[in-house]
Coordinates of C-alpha atoms and ligand atoms in Angstrom, one line a residue:
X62 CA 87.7 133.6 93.6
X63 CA 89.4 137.3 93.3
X64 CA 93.2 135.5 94.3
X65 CA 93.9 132.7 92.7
X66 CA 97.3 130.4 92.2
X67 CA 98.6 127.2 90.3
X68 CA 102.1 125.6 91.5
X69 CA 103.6 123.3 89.0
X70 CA 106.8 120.7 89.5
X71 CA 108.3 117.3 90.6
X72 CA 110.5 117.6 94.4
X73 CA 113.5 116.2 91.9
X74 CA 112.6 117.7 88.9
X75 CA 113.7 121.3 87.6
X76 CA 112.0 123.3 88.9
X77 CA 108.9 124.7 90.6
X78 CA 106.4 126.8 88.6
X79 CA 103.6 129.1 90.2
X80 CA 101.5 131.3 88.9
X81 CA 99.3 134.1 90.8
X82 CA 96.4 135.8 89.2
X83 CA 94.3 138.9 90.4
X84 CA 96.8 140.6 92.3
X85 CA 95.7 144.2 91.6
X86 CA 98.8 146.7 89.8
X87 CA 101.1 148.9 91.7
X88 CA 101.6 146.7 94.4
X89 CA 105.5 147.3 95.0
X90 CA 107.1 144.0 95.1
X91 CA 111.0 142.4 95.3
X92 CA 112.5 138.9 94.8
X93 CA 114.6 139.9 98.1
X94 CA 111.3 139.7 99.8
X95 CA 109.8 136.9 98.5
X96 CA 113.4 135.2 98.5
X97 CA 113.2 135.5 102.4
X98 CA 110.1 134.0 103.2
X99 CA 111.8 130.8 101.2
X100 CA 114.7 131.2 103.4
X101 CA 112.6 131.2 106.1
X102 CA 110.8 127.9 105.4
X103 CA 114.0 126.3 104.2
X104 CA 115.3 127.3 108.3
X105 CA 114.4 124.3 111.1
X106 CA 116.4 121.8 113.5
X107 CA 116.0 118.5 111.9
X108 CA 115.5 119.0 108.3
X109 CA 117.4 117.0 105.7
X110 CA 120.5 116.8 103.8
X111 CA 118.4 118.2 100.7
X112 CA 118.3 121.4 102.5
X113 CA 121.9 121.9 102.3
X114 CA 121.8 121.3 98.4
X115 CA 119.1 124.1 98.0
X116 CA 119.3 127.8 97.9
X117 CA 115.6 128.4 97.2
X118 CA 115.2 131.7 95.6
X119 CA 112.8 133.0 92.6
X120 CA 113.3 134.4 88.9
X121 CA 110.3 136.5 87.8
X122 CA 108.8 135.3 84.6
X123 CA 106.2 137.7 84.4
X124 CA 103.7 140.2 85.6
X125 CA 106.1 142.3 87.3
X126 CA 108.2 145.6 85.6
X127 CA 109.9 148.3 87.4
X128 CA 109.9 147.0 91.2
X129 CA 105.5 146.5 90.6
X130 CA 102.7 144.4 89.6
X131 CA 101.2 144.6 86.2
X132 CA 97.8 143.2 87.2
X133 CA 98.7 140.6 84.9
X134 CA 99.5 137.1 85.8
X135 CA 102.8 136.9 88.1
X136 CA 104.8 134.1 87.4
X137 CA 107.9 132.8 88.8
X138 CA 109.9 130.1 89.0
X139 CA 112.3 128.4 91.5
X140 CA 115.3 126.3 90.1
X141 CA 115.8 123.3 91.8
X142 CA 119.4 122.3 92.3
X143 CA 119.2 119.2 93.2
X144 CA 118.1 118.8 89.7
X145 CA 121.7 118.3 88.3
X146 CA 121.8 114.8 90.4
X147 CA 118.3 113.1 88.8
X148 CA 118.4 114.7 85.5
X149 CA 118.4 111.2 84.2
X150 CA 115.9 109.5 86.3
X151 CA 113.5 112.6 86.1
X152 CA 114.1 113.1 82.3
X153 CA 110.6 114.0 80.6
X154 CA 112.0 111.7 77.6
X155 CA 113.5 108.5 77.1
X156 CA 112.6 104.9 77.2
X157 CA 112.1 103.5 80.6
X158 CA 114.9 101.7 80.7
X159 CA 117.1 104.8 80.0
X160 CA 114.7 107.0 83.3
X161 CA 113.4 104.4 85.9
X162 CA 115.6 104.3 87.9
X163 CA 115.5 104.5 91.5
X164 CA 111.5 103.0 91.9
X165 CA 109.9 103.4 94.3
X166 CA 108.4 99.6 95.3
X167 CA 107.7 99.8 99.0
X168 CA 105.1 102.6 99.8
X169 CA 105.7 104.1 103.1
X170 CA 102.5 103.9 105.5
X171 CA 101.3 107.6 105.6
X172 CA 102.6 108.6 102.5
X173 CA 100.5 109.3 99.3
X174 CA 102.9 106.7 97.4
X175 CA 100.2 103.6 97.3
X176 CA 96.8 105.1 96.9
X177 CA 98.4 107.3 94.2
X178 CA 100.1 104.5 92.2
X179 CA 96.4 102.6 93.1
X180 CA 94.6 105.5 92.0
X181 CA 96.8 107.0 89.1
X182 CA 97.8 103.1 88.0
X183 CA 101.2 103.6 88.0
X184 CA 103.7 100.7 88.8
X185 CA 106.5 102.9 90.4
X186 CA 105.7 105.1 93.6
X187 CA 108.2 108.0 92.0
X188 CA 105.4 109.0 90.0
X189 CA 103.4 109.7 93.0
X190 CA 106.1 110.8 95.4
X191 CA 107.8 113.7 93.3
X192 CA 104.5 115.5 93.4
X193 CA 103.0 114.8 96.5
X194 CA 106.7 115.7 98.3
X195 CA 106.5 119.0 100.5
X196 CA 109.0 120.6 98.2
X197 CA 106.0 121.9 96.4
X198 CA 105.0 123.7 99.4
X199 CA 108.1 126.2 98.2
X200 CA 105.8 127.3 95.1
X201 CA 103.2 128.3 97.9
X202 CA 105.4 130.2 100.1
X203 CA 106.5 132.2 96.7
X204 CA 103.2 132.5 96.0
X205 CA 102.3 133.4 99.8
X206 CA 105.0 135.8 100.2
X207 CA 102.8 138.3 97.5
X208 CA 100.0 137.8 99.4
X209 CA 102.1 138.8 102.4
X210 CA 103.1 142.5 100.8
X211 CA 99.4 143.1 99.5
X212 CA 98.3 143.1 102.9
X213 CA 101.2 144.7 104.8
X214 CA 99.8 147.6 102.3
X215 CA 96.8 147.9 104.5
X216 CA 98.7 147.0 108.0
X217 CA 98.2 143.3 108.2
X218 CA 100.4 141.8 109.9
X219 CA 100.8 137.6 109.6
X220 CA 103.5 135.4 111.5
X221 CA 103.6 132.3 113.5
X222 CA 105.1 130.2 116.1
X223 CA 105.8 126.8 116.8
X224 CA 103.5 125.9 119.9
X225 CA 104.5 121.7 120.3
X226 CA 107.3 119.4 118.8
X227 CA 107.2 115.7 119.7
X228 CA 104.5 115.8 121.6
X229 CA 106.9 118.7 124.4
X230 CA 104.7 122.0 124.2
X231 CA 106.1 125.7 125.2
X232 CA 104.3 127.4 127.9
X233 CA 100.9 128.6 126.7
X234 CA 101.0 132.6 126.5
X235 CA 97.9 135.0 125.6
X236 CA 97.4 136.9 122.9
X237 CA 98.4 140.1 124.3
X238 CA 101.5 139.1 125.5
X239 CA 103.0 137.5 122.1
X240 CA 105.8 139.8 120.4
X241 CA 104.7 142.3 117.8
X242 CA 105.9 141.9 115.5
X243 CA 105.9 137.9 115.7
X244 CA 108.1 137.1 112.7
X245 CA 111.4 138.4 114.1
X246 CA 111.1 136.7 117.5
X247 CA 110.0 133.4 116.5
X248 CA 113.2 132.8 113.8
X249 CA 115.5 133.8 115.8
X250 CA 115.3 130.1 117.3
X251 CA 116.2 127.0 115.2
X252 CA 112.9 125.0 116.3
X253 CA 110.4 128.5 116.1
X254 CA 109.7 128.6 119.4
X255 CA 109.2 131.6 121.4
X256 CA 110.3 129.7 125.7
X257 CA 113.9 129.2 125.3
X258 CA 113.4 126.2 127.6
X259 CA 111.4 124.6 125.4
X260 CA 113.4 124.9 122.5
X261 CA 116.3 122.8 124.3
X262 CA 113.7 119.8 124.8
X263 CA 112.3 119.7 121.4
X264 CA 116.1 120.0 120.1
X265 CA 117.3 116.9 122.1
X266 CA 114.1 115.4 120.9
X267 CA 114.7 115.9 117.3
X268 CA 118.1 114.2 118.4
X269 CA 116.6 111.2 120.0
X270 CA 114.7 110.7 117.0
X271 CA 117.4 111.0 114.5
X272 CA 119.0 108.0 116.6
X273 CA 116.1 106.0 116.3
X274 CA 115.2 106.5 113.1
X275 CA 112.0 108.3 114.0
X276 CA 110.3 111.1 113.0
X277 CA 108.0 113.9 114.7
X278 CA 105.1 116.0 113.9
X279 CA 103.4 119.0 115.7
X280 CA 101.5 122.4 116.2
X281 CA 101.8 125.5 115.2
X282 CA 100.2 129.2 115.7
X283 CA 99.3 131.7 113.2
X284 CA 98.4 135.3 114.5
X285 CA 97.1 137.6 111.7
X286 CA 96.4 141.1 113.6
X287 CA 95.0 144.3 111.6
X288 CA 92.3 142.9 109.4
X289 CA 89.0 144.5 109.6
X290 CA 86.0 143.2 110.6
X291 CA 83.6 141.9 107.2
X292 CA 86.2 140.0 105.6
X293 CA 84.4 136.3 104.5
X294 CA 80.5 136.2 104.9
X295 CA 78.1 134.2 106.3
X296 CA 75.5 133.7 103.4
X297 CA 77.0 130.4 102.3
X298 CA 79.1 127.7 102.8
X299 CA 82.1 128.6 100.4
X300 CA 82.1 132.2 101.2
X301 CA 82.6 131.5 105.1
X302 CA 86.2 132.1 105.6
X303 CA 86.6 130.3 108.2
X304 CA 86.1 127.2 106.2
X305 CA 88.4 128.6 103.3
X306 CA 91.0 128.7 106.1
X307 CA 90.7 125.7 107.1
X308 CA 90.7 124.2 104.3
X309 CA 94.1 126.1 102.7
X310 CA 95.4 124.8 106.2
X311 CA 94.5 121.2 105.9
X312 CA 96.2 121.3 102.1
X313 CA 99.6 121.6 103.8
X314 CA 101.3 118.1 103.3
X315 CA 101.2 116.3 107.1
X316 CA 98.9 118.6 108.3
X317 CA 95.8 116.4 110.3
X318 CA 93.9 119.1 112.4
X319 CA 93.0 122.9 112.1
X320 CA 91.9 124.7 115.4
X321 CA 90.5 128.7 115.3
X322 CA 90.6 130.3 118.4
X323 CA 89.8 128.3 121.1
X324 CA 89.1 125.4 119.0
X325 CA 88.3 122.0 120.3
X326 CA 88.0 123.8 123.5
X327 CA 85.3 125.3 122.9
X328 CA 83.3 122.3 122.4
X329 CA 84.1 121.2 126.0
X330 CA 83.2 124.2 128.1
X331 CA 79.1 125.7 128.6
X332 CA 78.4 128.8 125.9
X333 CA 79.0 131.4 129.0
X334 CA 82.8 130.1 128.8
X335 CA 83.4 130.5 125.1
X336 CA 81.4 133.5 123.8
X337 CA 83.4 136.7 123.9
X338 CA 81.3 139.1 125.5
X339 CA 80.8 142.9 123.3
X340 CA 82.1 145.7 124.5
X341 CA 82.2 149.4 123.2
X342 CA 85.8 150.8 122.0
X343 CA 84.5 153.9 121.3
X344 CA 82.5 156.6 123.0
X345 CA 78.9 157.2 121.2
X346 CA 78.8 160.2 119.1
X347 CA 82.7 160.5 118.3
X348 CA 84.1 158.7 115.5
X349 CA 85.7 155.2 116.2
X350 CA 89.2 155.5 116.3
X351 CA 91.0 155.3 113.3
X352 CA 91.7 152.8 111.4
X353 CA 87.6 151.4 112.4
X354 CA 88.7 147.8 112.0
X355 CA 86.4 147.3 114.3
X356 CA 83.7 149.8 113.7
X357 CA 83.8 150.9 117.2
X358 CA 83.1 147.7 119.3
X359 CA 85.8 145.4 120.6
X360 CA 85.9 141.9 122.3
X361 CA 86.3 140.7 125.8
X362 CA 88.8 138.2 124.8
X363 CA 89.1 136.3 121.5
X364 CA 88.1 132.5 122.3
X365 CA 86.3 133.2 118.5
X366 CA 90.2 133.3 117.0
X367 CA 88.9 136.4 115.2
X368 CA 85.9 135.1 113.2
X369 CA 82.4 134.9 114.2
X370 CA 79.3 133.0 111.3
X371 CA 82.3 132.6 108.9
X372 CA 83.5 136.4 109.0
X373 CA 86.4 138.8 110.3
X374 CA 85.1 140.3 114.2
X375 CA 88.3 142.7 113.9
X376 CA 90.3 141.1 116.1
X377 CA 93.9 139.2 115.7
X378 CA 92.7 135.8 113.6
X379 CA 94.1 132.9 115.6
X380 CA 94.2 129.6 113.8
X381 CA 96.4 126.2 115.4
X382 CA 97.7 123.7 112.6
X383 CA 98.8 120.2 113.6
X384 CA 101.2 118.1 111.8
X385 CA 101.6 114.7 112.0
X386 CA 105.4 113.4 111.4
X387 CA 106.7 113.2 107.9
X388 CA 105.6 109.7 106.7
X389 CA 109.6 108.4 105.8
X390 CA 111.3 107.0 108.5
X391 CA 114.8 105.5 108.3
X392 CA 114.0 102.6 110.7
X393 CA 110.7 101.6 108.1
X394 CA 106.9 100.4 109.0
X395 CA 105.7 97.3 107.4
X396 CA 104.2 97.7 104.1
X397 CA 103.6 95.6 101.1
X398 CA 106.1 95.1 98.2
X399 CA 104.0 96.4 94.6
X400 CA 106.0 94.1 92.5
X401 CA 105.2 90.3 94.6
X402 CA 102.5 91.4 96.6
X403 CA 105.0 90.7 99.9
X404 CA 105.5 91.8 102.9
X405 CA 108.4 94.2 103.1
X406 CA 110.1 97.1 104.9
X407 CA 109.2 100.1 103.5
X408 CA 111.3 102.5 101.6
X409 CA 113.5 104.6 103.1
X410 CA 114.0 108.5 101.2
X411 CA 116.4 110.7 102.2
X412 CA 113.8 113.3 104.4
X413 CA 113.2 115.4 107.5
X414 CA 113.2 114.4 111.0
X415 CA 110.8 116.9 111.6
X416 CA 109.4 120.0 109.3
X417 CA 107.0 121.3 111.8
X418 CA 109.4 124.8 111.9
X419 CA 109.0 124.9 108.4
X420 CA 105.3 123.9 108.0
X421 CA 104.6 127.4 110.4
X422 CA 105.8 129.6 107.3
X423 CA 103.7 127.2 105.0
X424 CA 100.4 127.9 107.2
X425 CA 101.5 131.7 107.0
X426 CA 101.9 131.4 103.2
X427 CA 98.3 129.7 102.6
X428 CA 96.2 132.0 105.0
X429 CA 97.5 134.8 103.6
X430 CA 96.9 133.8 99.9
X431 CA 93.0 133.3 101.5
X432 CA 92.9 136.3 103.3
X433 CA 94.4 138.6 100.2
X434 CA 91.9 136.7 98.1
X435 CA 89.2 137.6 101.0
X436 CA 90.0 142.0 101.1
X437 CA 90.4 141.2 97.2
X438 CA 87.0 139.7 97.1
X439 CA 85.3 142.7 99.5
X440 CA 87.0 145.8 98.4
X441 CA 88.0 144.7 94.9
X442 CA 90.4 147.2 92.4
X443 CA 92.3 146.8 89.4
X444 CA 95.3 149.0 90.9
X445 CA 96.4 148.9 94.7
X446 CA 94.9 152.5 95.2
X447 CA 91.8 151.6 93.4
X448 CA 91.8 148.9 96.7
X449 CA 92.8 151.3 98.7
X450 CA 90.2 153.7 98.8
X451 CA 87.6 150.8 98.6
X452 CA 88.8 150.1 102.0
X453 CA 88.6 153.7 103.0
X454 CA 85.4 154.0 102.1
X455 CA 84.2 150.7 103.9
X456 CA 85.9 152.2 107.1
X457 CA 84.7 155.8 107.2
X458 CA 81.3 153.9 106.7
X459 CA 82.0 152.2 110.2
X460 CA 83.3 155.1 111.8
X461 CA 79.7 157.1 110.5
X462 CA 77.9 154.3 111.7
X463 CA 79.2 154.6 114.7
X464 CA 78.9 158.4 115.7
X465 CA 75.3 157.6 114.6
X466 CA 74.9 156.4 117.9
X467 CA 74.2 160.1 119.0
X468 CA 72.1 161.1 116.8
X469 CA 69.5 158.3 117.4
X470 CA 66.5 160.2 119.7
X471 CA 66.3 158.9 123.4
X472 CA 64.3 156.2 123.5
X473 CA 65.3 154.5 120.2
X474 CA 66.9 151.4 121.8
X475 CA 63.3 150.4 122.8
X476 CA 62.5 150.0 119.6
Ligands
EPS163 C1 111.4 119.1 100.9 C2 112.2 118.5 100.0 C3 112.3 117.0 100.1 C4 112.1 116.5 101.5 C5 110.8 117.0 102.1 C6 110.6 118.4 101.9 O1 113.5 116.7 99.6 P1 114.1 115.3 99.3 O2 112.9 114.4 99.1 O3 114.9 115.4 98.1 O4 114.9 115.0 100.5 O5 113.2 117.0 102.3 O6 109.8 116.2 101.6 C7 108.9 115.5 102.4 C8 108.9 115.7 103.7 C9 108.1 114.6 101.8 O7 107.3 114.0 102.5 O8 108.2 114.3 100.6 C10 111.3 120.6 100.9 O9 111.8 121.3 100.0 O10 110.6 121.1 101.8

């Protein structure tokens, strides 16, 4: 692993910790910038009251002097305000008496609060809940929105879209016709959707659900564009990126089911429906043109989402991330009570309605912390230039490649 990141803290505790590692130096870097992308998955119709308490925003700790990375460690932290209001029950020290307070004894179906206290042997689901809460997911947007400025050094472009809420989805739309960039469009609407008439439906069914004390889940679209092709490989099973994707994706609190490209589609229709016919971008003899993401060839359509045998084809990445609703709902499921073993109502937490919005930025965050961690892994460097002209190199490789097409005597494709 070339990228690599550890979050640290409790949803009510003091803070949240996270530490990113192997970010090459000189890679010009803000808290405005990361501070946004926490604004950003702070933003949604139908999140809870604790998002009114917060102000998510970072303080550097390390790895960062003069506006750039070190190449050291970068650490950071986020405050938690809440904090002020469970200082005592989320004390580090103190006799139980003194801290535990407000228990958790009725573990909601869906949540991680009874296999944890099972598996961790705790009596009180707090002990569970405060880590396995989606605040956490904060430290990975922080951690993401690093990633996100590494690769906007080399053009990458990474933003998402809410594509269903509540079981309502927007109109489908290709590829091609999505805004570029995505980013902009997509937050300028409180649910992240891109059909206006959509986003009226999903917002009166976020306020049907508030009523009945439900909650709702959906999906989501991430479009990475400007990655070149070789990124991931397909020698083994932890190097193919499509797995690693996947697998970032699926850590996402909620999240049930990962799609690339066409996804579960594709295991419905014959081969002749899915495989994106090759095509030449580029006239033999003349270089590809520049950038060579693609090394000269291109794709009649992108039913692959971008990734063919576990590795970047050049073309926009295209993953779908569904969420199932957050597991605390104010009119509760039956559960069992941990201290008599009866039946009970399960616990109602003050939560979302819905975070699918929010979980969009989160499945931004995570691929790109993969996908710096994949052009870290192929083109290396201790200092951004040093990455840099790695990446040249690999490129003006394809483009030669290419124009080596001209060169080959008449007759060679026989061979
Ligand atoms: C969240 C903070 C939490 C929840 C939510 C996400 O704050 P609190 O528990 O204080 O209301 O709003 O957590 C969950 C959905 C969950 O399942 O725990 C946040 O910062 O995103």
């Amino acid at each position: 692993m070339s990228l690599r990141f550890l979050t640290a803290g409790e949803s009510h505790g003091k803070g949240l910790v996270v530490i990113v590692e192997g970010l090459p130096a000189g890679l010009p870097i803000t808290a405005d910038a990361v501070n946004a992308d926490l604004a950003r998955r702070m933003m949604g119709y139908g999140r809870g009251a604790r998002m009114k308490i917060e102000k998510d925003r970072i303080e550097w700790l390390s790895g960062i002097r003069a506006g750039e990375t070190l190449g050291s460690p970068v650490a950071m932290v986020i405050h938690n305000r809440d904090w002020t209001n469970w200082e005592e029950v989320m004390a580090a020290e103190g006799t139980p008496g003194e801290v535990r307070r407000r228990r958790l004894n009725r573990p909601r179906p869906g949540h991680a609060d009874l296999v944890g206290v099972l598996k961790y042997d705790r009596q009180d689901a707090r002990d569970i809940l405060e880590r396995a809460s989606a605040r956490e997911t904060a430290a990975r947007v922080a951690a993401g929105a690093l990633a996100r400025r590494f690769l906007e050094q080399f053009g990458v472009d990474v933003g998402s879209h809410v594509v269903s809420l509540g079981g309502l989805a927007v109109a489908p739309v290709a590829l091609d016709a999505l805004p570029r960039p995505l980013n902009p469009a997509a937050d300028r609407s409180e649910v992240r959707v891109l059909d206006p008439a959509a986003e009226a439906g999903m917002i009166a069914r976020i306020d049907r659900a508030k009523q009945e004390g439900d909650t709702l889940g959906g999906e989501c679209e991430v479009v990475i564009r400007g990655l070149p092709v070789g990124l991931g490989s397909h020698v083994h099973w932890d190097r193919k990126l499509d797995g690693r994707l996947a697998g970032a994706l699926m850590s996402i609190p909620a999240v049930k089911a990962v799609e690339i490209g066409l996804g579960f589609e594709a295991a419905r229709r014959p081969g002749s429906q899915v495989h994106d016919p090759i095509v030449a971008e580029a006239t033999p003899g003349r270089p590809a043109p520049a950038p060579a993401l693609k090394g000269g060839f291109g794709r009649q359509g992108n039913n692959a989402g971008g990734l063919e045998g576990g590795v970047t084809t050049g073309e926009p990445v295209v993953l779908r991330v569904g969420m199932k609703p957050i597991s605390t709902l104010m009119s509760p499921l039956p559960t069992v009570d941990l201290r008599t073993g009866g039946p009970a109502r399960a616990q109602s937490e003050r939560s979302d309605i819905t975070a699918v919005p929010a979980m969009g930025v989160i499945a931004e965050a995570v691929s790109m912390l993969v996908l710096a961690d994949a052009m870290l892994e192929k083109f290396g460097g201790d200092s951004l230039g040093e990455t840099r002209r790695n990446l040249d190199g690999y490129l003006a490789r394809l483009s030669q490649r290419w124009t080596e097409f001209q060169a080959r005597p008449a007759g060679a494709e026989a061979e």
